[in-house]
Amino acid sequence: MKKTVDIIFAEPLDSFVKIEYDDKLISIDFIKPDKLLKEKRTHQATFELEEYFLGKRKRFTFVPDISGLSQFQQKVLKETLKIDYGKIITYSQLAKNIKSNAYRAVGGSLGKNPFPVVIPCHRVVAKGGIGGYSGGLDIKKKLLELEEKHSK
DNA sequence: AGCAGGTTTAGCG
DNA sequence: CGCTAAACCTGCT
């Protein structure tokens, strides 16, 4: 099936978001707003994401396909999926939840997360601080601010 | 086999 | 308190 790409601008993140999909969701990415992009909305995921960025949506109805990933990564991502809106846990806490001490590996798996936001990897932080984020640390901060603002 | 990663803890100055 | 160093575990080359 032909691959299609949706583009929307996420106001609170000050960044563009790219959604790739064919018959199902392929990936979600953040793009630097270095050039003006034309927005495009066709997939359901795109609309849900947009609502999320507006603070209207706290839960996504679709489930991304992560069957291609390793067993461990799937565990991590599924566990991440359980974190409630506006809530945050630490890498070590997440590791504990899947009965492992691989907090280091947890970070690695989240970093390769193909679906940021839908799989809320930004809700996982380091014990003493905010931790890191593949898509850009500033994005992570803004996502957390967004959720905190709309969770109360 | 070896390395690096979105960590963590312990140890030292 | 701030910094370095070693240990955890998994995925990638």
Coordinates of C-alpha atoms (C1' of nucleotides) in Angstrom, one line a residue:
Chain A
M1 CA 0.0 0.0 0.0
K2 CA 1.1 3.5 -0.7
K3 CA 2.7 5.5 2.0
T4 CA 1.2 8.8 2.9
V5 CA 2.3 11.6 5.1
D6 CA 0.3 14.0 7.2
I7 CA 1.7 17.3 8.5
I8 CA 0.3 19.5 11.3
F9 CA 1.7 22.3 13.3
A10 CA 1.6 21.7 17.1
E11 CA 1.2 25.2 18.5
P12 CA 2.2 24.4 22.1
L13 CA 5.4 22.7 21.0
D14 CA 6.3 25.3 18.4
S15 CA 7.1 22.4 16.1
F16 CA 5.7 20.6 13.1
V17 CA 4.6 17.0 13.5
K18 CA 4.8 14.4 10.7
I19 CA 2.6 11.4 10.7
E20 CA 3.5 8.6 8.3
Y21 CA 1.2 5.7 7.5
D22 CA 0.0 3.3 4.8
D23 CA -2.9 1.1 5.8
K24 CA -1.7 1.5 9.4
L25 CA 0.4 4.0 11.3
I26 CA 4.1 3.8 10.6
S27 CA 5.7 6.6 12.5
I28 CA 5.4 9.9 14.2
D29 CA 8.2 12.5 14.0
F30 CA 8.9 16.1 15.1
I31 CA 10.2 18.4 12.5
K32 CA 12.1 21.6 13.0
P33 CA 10.1 24.6 11.8
D34 CA 13.0 25.8 9.6
K35 CA 10.8 26.1 6.6
L36 CA 7.1 26.5 6.3
L37 CA 5.3 23.3 5.7
K38 CA 1.9 22.7 4.3
E39 CA -0.5 21.1 6.7
K40 CA -2.3 18.1 5.7
R41 CA -4.9 16.0 7.5
T42 CA -6.3 12.7 6.3
H43 CA -5.6 10.1 8.8
Q44 CA -7.6 9.6 12.0
A45 CA -4.4 9.7 14.0
T46 CA -3.7 13.2 12.8
F47 CA -7.0 14.5 14.0
E48 CA -6.5 12.9 17.4
L49 CA -3.1 14.3 17.7
E50 CA -4.3 17.7 16.9
E51 CA -6.9 17.4 19.6
Y52 CA -4.3 16.3 22.0
F53 CA -2.1 19.3 21.3
L54 CA -5.1 21.5 22.0
G55 CA -5.6 19.7 25.4
K56 CA -9.0 18.3 24.3
R57 CA -7.8 14.7 24.1
K58 CA -6.1 12.7 26.7
R59 CA -6.3 9.2 25.3
F60 CA -5.9 7.9 21.8
T61 CA -8.3 5.5 20.2
F62 CA -5.9 3.7 17.9
V63 CA -3.1 1.4 18.9
P64 CA 0.2 1.6 17.0
D65 CA 1.7 -1.5 15.6
I66 CA 4.8 -2.4 17.5
S67 CA 4.9 -6.1 16.7
G68 CA 8.1 -5.6 14.7
L69 CA 10.1 -4.7 17.8
S70 CA 11.9 -6.9 20.2
Q71 CA 10.0 -8.5 23.1
F72 CA 11.7 -6.3 25.6
Q73 CA 10.9 -3.1 23.7
Q74 CA 7.3 -4.1 23.4
K75 CA 7.1 -4.6 27.1
V76 CA 8.5 -1.3 27.7
L77 CA 6.3 0.5 25.3
K78 CA 3.1 -1.2 26.5
E79 CA 4.0 -0.3 30.1
T80 CA 4.6 3.2 29.0
L81 CA 1.2 3.2 27.4
K82 CA -0.4 2.6 30.8
I83 CA 0.9 5.8 32.3
D84 CA -2.0 8.2 32.9
Y85 CA -2.3 11.6 31.4
G86 CA -0.3 14.2 33.3
K87 CA 1.5 11.5 35.3
I88 CA 5.2 10.8 35.3
I89 CA 7.4 7.9 36.5
T90 CA 11.1 7.3 36.5
Y91 CA 13.1 4.9 34.3
S92 CA 13.8 2.7 37.2
Q93 CA 10.2 2.6 38.2
L94 CA 9.2 1.5 34.8
A95 CA 11.9 -1.1 34.8
K96 CA 10.6 -2.4 38.0
N97 CA 7.1 -2.7 36.6
I98 CA 8.2 -5.1 34.0
K99 CA 10.2 -7.0 36.5
S100 CA 13.6 -6.0 35.4
N101 CA 16.5 -3.8 36.5
A102 CA 17.2 -2.7 33.0
Y103 CA 16.6 0.9 33.6
R104 CA 19.4 1.7 31.2
A105 CA 17.8 -0.5 28.5
V106 CA 14.4 1.1 29.2
G107 CA 15.9 4.5 28.2
G108 CA 17.3 2.9 25.1
S109 CA 14.0 1.4 24.0
L110 CA 12.1 4.6 24.6
G111 CA 14.6 6.4 22.5
K112 CA 13.7 4.2 19.6
N113 CA 10.0 4.6 20.2
P114 CA 8.5 5.0 16.7
F115 CA 5.4 6.8 18.1
P116 CA 6.2 9.6 20.4
V117 CA 3.2 11.2 22.1
V118 CA 0.9 8.3 21.3
I119 CA 3.2 6.2 23.3
P120 CA 3.9 8.8 26.0
C121 CA 7.6 8.3 26.4
H122 CA 7.8 11.9 27.5
R123 CA 6.1 10.9 30.8
V124 CA 9.2 8.8 31.7
V125 CA 11.8 10.9 33.4
A126 CA 15.1 10.4 35.2
K127 CA 15.1 10.1 38.9
G128 CA 16.6 13.4 39.7
G129 CA 15.6 15.5 36.7
I130 CA 13.8 15.3 33.4
G131 CA 16.0 12.8 31.7
G132 CA 16.4 12.9 27.9
Y133 CA 14.4 12.8 24.8
S134 CA 15.2 11.7 21.3
G135 CA 12.9 14.2 19.6
G136 CA 14.5 17.0 21.4
L137 CA 14.5 17.8 25.1
D138 CA 12.6 21.1 24.6
I139 CA 9.8 19.1 23.0
K140 CA 9.6 16.9 26.0
K141 CA 9.4 19.8 28.4
K142 CA 6.6 21.4 26.4
L143 CA 4.7 18.1 26.3
L144 CA 4.9 17.8 30.0
E145 CA 3.8 21.4 30.5
L146 CA 0.9 20.9 28.2
E147 CA -0.3 17.9 30.1
E148 CA 0.2 19.5 33.5
K149 CA -1.8 22.5 32.3
H150 CA -4.7 20.3 31.1
S151 CA -4.7 17.6 33.7
K152 CA -6.0 19.6 36.6
Chain B
dA1 C1' 32.8 -9.5 21.0
dG2 C1' 32.5 -4.7 21.8
dC3 C1' 30.1 -0.4 22.4
dA4 C1' 26.8 3.0 23.6
dG5 C1' 22.5 4.5 25.5
dG6 C1' 16.7 9.3 27.2
dT7 C1' 20.2 5.8 34.1
dT8 C1' 21.5 5.1 38.8
dT9 C1' 24.2 4.8 43.0
dA10 C1' 28.2 5.0 45.5
dG11 C1' 32.5 7.2 46.5
dC12 C1' 35.7 11.4 46.9
dG13 C1' 37.2 15.9 47.2
Chain C
dC1 C1' 27.1 19.9 46.8
dG2 C1' 29.2 18.7 42.3
dC3 C1' 32.0 15.3 39.6
dT4 C1' 33.8 10.8 38.3
dA5 C1' 33.5 5.9 38.0
dA6 C1' 31.4 1.4 37.9
dA7 C1' 27.3 -1.5 37.4
dC8 C1' 22.6 -2.7 35.3
dC9 C1' 20.6 -4.9 30.6
dT10 C1' 19.5 -4.8 25.8
dG11 C1' 20.0 -3.8 20.9
dC12 C1' 23.1 -2.9 17.1
dT13 C1' 27.5 -3.3 14.3

